[in-house]
Tab-separated table of C-alpha atoms and ligand atoms in Angstrom:
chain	number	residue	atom	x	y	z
A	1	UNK	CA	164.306	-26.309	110.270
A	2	UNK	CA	167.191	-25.554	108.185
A	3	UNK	CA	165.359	-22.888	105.639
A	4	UNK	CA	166.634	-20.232	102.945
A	5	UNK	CA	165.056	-17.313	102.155
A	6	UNK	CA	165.622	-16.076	98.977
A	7	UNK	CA	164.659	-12.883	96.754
A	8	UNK	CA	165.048	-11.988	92.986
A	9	UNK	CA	164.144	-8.730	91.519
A	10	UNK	CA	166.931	-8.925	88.830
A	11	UNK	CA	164.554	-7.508	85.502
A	12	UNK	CA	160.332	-7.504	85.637
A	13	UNK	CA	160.101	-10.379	87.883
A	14	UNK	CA	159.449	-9.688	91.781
A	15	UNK	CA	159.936	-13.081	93.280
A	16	UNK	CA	160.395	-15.013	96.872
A	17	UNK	CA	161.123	-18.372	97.843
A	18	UNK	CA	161.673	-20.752	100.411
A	19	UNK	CA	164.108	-24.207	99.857
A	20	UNK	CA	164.879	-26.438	102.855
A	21	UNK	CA	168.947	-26.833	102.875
A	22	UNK	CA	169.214	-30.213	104.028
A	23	UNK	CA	167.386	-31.711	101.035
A	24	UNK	CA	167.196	-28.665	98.561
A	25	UNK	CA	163.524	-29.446	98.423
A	26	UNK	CA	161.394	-26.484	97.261
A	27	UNK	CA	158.771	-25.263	100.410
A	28	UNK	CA	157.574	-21.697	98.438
A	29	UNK	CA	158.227	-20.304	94.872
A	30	UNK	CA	155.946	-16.944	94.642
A	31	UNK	CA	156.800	-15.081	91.353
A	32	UNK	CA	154.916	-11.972	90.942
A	33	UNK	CA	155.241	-10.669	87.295
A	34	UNK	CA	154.746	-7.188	85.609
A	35	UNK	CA	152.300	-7.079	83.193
A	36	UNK	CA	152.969	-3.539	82.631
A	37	UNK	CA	155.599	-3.549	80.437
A	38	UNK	CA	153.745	-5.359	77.799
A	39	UNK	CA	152.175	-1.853	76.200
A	40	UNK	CA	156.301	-0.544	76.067
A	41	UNK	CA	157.291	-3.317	74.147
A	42	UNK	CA	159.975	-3.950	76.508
A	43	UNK	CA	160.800	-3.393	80.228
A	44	UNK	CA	161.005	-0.070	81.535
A	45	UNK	CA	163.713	-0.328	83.878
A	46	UNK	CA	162.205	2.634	86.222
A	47	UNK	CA	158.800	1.553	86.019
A	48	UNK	CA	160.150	-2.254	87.258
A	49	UNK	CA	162.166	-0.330	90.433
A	50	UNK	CA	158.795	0.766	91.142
A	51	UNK	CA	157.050	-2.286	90.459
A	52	UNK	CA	159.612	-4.199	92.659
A	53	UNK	CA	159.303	-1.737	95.383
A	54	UNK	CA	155.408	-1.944	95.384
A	55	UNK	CA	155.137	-6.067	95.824
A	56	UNK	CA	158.151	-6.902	97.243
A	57	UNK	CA	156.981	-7.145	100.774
A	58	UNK	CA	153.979	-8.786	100.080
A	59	UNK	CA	155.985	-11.360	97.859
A	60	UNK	CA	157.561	-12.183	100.757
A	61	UNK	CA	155.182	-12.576	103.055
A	62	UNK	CA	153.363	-15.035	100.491
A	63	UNK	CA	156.528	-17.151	100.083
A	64	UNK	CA	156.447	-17.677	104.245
A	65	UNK	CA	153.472	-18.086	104.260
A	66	UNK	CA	153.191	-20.906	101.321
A	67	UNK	CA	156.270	-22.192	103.392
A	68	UNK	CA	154.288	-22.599	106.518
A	69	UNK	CA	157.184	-20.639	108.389
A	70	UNK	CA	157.685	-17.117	109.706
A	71	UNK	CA	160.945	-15.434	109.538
A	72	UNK	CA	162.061	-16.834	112.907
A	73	UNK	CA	162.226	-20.236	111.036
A	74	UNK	CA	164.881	-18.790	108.391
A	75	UNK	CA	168.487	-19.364	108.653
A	76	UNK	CA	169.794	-17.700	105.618
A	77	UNK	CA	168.813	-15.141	103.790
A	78	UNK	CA	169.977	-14.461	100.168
A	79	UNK	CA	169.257	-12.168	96.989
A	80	UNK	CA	170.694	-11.789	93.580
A	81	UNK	CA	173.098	-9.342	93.397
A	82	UNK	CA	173.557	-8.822	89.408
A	83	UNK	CA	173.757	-8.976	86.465
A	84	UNK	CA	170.543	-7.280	85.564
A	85	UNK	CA	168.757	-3.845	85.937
A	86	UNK	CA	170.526	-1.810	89.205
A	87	UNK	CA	167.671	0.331	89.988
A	88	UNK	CA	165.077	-3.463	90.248
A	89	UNK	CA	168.335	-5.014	91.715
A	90	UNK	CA	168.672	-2.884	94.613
A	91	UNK	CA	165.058	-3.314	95.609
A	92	UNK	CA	165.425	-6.745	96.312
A	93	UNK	CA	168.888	-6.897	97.149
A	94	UNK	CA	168.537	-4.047	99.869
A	95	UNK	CA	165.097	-5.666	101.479
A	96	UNK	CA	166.768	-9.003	101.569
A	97	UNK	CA	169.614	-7.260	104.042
A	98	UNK	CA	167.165	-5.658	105.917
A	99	UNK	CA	165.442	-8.596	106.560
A	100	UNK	CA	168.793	-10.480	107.309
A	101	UNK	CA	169.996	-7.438	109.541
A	102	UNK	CA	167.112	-7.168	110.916
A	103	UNK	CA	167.572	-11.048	112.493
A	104	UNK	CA	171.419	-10.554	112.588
A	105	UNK	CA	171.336	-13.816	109.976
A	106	UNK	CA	174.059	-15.011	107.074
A	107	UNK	CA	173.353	-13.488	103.608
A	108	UNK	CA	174.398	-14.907	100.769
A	109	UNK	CA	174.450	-12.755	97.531
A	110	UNK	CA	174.002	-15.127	94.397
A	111	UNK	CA	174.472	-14.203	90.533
A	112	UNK	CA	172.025	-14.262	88.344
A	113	UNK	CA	173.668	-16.777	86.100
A	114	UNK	CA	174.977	-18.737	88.325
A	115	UNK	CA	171.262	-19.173	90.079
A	116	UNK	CA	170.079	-20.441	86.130
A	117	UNK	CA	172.613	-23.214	86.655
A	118	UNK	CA	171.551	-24.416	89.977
A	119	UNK	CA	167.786	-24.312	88.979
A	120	UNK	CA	169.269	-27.846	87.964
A	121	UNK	CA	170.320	-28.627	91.745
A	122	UNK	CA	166.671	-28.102	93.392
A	123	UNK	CA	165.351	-30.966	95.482
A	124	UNK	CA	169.244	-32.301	94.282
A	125	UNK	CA	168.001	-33.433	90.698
A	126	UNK	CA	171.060	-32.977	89.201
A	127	UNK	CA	174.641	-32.930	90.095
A	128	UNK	CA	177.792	-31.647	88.532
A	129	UNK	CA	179.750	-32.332	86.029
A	130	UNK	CA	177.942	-31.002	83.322
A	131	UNK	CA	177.878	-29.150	80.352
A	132	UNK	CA	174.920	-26.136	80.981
A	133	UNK	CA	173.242	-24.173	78.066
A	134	UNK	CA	171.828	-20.272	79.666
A	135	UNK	CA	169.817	-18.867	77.086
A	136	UNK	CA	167.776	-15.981	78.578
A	137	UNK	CA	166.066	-12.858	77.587
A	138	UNK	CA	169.415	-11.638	78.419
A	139	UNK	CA	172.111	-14.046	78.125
A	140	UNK	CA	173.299	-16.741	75.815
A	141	UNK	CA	176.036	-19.019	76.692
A	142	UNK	CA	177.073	-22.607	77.075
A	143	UNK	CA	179.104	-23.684	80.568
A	144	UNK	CA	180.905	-26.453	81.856
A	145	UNK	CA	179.953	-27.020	85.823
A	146	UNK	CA	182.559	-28.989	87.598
A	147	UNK	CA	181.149	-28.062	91.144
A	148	UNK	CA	178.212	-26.701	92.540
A	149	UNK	CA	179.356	-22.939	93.228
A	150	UNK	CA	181.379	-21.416	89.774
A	151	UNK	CA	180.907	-22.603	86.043
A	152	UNK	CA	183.642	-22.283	83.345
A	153	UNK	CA	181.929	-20.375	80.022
A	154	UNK	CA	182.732	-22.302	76.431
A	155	UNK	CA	180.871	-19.980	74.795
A	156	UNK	CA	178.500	-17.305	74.266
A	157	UNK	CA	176.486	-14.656	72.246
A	158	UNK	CA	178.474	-12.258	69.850
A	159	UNK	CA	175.131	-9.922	69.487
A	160	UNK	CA	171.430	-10.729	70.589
A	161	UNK	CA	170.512	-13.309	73.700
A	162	UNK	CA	168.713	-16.264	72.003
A	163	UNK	CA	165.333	-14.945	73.918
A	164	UNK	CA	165.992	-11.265	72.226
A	165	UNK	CA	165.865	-13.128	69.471
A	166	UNK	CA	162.378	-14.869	70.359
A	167	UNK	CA	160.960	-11.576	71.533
A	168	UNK	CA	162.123	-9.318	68.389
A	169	UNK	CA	161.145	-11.604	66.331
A	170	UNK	CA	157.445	-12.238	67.969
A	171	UNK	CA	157.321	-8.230	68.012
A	172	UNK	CA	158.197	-8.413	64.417
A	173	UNK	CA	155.136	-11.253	63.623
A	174	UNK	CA	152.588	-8.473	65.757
A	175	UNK	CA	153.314	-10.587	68.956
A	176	UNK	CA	152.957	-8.693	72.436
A	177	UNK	CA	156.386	-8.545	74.848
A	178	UNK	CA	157.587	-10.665	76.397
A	179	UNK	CA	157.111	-12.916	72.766
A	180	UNK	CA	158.869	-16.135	73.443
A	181	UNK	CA	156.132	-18.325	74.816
A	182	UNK	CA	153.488	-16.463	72.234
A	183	UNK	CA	155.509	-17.174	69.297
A	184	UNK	CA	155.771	-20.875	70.478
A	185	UNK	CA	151.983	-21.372	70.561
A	186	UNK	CA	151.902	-19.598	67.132
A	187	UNK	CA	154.522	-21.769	65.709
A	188	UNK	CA	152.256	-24.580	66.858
A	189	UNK	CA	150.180	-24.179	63.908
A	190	UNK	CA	152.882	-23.791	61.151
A	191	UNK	CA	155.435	-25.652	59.212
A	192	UNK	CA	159.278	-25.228	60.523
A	193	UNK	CA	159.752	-26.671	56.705
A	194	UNK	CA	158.387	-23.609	54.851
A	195	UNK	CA	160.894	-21.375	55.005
A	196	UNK	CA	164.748	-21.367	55.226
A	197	UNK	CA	166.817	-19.557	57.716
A	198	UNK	CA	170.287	-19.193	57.614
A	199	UNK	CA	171.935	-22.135	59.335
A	200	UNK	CA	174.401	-20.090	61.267
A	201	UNK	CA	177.235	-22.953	61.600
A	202	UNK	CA	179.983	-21.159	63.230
A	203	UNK	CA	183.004	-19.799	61.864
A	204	UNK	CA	186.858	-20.244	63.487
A	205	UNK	CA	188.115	-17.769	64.884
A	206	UNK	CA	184.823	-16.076	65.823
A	207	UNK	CA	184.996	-16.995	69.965
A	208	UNK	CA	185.373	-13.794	72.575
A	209	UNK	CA	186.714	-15.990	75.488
A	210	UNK	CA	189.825	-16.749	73.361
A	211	UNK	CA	188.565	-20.505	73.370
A	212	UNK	CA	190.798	-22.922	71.022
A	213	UNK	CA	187.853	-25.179	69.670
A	214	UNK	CA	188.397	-25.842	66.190
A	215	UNK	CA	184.526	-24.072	65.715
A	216	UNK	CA	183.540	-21.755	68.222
A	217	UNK	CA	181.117	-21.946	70.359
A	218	UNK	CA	179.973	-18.623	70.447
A	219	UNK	CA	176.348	-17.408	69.232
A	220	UNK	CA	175.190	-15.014	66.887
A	221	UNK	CA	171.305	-14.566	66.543
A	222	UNK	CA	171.458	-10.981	64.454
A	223	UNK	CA	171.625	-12.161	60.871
A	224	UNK	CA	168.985	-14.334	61.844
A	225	UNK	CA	166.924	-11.850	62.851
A	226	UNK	CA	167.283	-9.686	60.128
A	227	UNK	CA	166.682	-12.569	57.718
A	228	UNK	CA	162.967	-12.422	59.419
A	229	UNK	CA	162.522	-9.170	59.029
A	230	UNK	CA	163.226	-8.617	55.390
A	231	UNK	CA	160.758	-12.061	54.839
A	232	UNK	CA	157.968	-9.735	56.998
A	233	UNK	CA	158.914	-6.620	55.076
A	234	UNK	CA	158.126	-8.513	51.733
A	235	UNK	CA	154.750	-9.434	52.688
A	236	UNK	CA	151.428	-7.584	52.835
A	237	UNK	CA	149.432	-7.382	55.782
A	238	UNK	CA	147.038	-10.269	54.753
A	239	UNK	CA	150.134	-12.365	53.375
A	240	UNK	CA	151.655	-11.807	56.905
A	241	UNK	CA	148.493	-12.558	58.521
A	242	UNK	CA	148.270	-16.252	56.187
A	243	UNK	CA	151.772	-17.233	56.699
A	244	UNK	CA	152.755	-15.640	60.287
A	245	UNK	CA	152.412	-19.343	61.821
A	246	UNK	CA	154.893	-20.623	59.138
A	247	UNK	CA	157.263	-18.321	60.133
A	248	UNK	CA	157.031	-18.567	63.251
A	249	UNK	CA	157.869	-22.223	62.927
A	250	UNK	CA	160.882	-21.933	60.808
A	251	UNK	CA	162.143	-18.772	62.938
A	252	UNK	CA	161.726	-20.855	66.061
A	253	UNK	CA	163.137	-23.907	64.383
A	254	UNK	CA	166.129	-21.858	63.786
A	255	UNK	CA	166.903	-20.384	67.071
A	256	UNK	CA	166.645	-23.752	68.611
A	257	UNK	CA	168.473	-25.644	66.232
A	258	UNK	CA	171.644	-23.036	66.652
A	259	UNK	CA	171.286	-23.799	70.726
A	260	UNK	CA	171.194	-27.919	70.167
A	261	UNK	CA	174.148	-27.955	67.359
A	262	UNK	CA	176.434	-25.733	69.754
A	263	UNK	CA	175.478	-27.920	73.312
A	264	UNK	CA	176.287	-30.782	71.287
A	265	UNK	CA	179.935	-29.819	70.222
A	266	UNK	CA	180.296	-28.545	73.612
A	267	UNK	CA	179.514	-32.386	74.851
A	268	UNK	CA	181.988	-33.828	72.462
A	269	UNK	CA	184.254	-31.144	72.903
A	270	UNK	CA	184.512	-31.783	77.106
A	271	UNK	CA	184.017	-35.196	76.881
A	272	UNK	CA	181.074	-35.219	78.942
A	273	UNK	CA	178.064	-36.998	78.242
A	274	UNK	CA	175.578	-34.882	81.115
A	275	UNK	CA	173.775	-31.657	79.510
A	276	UNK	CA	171.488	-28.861	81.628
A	277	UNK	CA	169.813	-26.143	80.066
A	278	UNK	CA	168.671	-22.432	81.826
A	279	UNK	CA	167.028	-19.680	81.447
A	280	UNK	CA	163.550	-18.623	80.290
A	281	UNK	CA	164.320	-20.090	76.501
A	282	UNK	CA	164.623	-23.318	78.466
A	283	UNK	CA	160.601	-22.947	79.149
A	284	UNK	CA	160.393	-23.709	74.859
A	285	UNK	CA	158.992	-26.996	73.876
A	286	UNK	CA	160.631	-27.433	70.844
A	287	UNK	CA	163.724	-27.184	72.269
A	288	UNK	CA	163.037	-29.214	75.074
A	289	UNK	CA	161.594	-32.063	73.111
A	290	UNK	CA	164.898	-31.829	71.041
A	291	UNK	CA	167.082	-32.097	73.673
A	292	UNK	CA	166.003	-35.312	74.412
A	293	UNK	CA	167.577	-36.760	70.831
A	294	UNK	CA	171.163	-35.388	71.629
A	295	UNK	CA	172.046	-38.704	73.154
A	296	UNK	CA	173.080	-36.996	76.678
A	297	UNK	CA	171.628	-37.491	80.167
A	298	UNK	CA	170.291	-33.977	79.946
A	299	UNK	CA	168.220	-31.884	82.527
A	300	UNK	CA	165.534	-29.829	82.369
A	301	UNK	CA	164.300	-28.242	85.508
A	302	UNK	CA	160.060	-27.040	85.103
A	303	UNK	CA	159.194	-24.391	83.093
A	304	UNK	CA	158.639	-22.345	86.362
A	305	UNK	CA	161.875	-22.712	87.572
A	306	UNK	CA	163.483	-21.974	83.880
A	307	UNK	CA	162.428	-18.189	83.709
A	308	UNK	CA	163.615	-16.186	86.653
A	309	UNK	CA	162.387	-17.516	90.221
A	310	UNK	CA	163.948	-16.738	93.348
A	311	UNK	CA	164.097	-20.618	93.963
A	312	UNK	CA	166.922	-20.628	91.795
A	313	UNK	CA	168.974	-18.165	93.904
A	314	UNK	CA	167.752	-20.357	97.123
A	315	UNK	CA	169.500	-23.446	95.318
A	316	UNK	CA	172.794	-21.119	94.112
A	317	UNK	CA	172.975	-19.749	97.842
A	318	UNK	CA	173.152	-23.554	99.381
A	319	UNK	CA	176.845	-23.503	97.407
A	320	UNK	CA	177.956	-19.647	97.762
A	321	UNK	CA	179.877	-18.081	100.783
A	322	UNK	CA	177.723	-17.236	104.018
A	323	UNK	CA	178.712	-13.969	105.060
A	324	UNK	CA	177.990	-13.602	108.699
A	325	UNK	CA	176.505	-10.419	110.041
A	326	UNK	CA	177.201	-7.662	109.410
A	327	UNK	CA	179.735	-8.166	107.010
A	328	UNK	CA	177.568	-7.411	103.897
A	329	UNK	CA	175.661	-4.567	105.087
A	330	UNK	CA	177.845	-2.335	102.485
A	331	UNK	CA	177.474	-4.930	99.604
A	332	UNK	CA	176.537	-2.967	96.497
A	333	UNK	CA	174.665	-5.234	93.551
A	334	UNK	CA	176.176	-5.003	89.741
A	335	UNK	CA	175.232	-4.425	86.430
A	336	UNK	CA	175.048	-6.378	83.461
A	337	UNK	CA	178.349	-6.032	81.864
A	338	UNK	CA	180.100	-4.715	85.477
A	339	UNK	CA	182.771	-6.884	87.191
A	340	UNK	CA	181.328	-7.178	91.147
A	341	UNK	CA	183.976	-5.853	93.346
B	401	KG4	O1	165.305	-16.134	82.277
B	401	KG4	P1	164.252	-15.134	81.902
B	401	KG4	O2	162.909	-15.248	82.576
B	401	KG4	O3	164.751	-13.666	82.142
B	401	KG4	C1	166.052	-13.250	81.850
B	401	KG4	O4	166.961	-13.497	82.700
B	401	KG4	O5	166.229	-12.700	80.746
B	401	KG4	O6	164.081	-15.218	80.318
B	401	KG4	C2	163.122	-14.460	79.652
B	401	KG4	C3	163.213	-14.786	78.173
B	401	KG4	C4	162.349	-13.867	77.311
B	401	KG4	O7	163.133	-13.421	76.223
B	401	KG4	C5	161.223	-14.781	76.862
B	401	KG4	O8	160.679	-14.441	75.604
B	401	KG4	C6	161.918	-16.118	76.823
B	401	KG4	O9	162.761	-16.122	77.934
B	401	KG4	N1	160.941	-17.232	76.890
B	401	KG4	C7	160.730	-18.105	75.896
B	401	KG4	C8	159.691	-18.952	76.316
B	401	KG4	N2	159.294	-18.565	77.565
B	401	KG4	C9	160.085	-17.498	77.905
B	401	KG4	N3	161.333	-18.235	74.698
B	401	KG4	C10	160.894	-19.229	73.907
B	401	KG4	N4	159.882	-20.074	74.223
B	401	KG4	C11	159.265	-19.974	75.417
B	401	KG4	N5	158.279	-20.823	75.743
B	402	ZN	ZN1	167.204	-14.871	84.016
């Protein structure tokens, strides 16, 4: 056997799996979620350390177990090692190099982002060059992937992550946390047609990465926001209640229309005519039925593997450096916003 072990514990998610290297065939994908955060209205980064710490053993365990193997069967292990929340980081990052010390096995420590990306390379679905859309509860940005390990960024958000968006704006609508998938099923029932959102077309000159596209291809989901929540603000509590589904619909509509109109310049603009998408806003079925239209051969791994997995960082650590033992025993995880060292 030729098996990865991998663990994320990036945010609220406590997850294991096991992916066979040879084929980069899925064997285990446990994902245990925290349900407590739902009464904070957002995640409670001590609270998720704790969480992590709690069910990360036995999240393991499952994941072998699902995978028919013990850990004698494992050849690498691997973890993310950031961006995310340091305190939930470490939990997984540390038991993964225990585990890996513990055999005297590789480790391979995998980005968060870049584990998105090779959701796309499980069971070797899809294979570089493409252009890849992340749009997460935390990040928001488009990518051109040459090779398997690295991706080169085009663009991304100038203020909220287009799944901040989904989740404020569910809050906003009386929607529990996390709102994206609720405010999908609400917007079900509703008319994207009803209301109008600002179009957000991009403005020159606007890019962070110093990018010389005659548009950027940056983001910018705050004025749409706010454009929801003076709409709420004008509205009684029964007027909310009658047209909640509406807005919903045209709020959603919005968001995903911003993500398709900025994957598709990035196509034109690289020339390539292959599109993957990332990240839990890639679970949306608006935007997934959408995507189909562009005209691209585009991607989309399952829902499951779209919000944070640890299959993901099995796939990413296939492509990354094996560091033998014990050469990352002093391997410290990063931040979001922190440079790794
Ligand atoms: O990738 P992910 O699980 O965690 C981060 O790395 O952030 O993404 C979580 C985000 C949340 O903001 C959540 O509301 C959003 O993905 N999300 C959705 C859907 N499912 C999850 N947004 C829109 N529609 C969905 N069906
Ligand atoms: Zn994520």
């Amino acid at each position: 056997m030729s098996l990865i072990l991998a663990l994320e514990s990036s945010c609220d998610d406590t997850c294991a799996a096991v992916l066979d290297d040879r084929d980069g065939g899925l064997r285990a994908n446990v994902i245990s979620s925290q349900g407590v955060h739902d009464r904070f209205g957002g995640v409670v980064p001590e609270i998720a350390s704790r969480q992590h710490l709690e069910l990360v053993n036995l999240v393991v365990a499952q994941a072998l177990q699902d995978a028919g193997a013990t850990l004698a069967d494992i050849e690498l292990i691997a973890a993310t090692r950031g961006p995310g929340l340091v305190g939930a980081l470490l939990v997984g990052f540390a038991t993964a190099k225990a585990l890996a010390a513990a055999r005297e096995l590789p480790f391979a420590a995998v980005d968060h982002i870049q584990g998105h990306v090779a959701a796309n390379f499980i069971a070797n679905a899809f294979e570089p060059p493409f252009v890849c859309l992340i749009a997460s509860g935390g990040h928001t940005l488009l990518t051109v992937v040459r090779e398997h390990e690295g991706f080169e960024v085009l663009g991304r958000t100038l203020d909220d992550a287009a799944g901040e968006a989904f989740d404020k704006g569910a809050r906003m609508l009386g929607l529990g946390y996390p709102g994206g998938a609720a405010l999908e099923r609400l917007a079900a029932g509703g008319d994207p047609r009803s209301h109008a959102f600002p179009q957000g077309g991009a403005r020159p000159g606007l890019g962070v990465g110093g990018q010389s596209f005659a548009r950027s291809l940056d983001f910018s989901f705050a004025g749409l926001k706010t454009a929801l929540l003076y709409r709420v603000r004008e509205l009684s509590e029964a007027q909310l209640r009658e047209r909640a589904a509406d807005l919903a619909a045209a709020y959603q509509d919005a968001i995903v229309q911003r993500l398709l109109e900025r994957a598709e310049r990035a196509l034109e603009e690289t020339g390539l005519d292959r599109l993957a998408v990332g990240g839990g806003v890639a679970a949306n079925g608006e935007l997934r039925r959408r995507l189909g239209a562009l005209g691209a051969t585009v991607h989309v791994p399952e829902r499951v593997l779209c919000t944070d997995n640890a299959a993901m960082i099995a796939s990413a650590a296939r492509f990354a450096p094996h560091l033998p033992y014990p050469e990352y025993l002093a391997l410290d995880v990063y931040a979001t916003g922190e440079r790794p060292s």
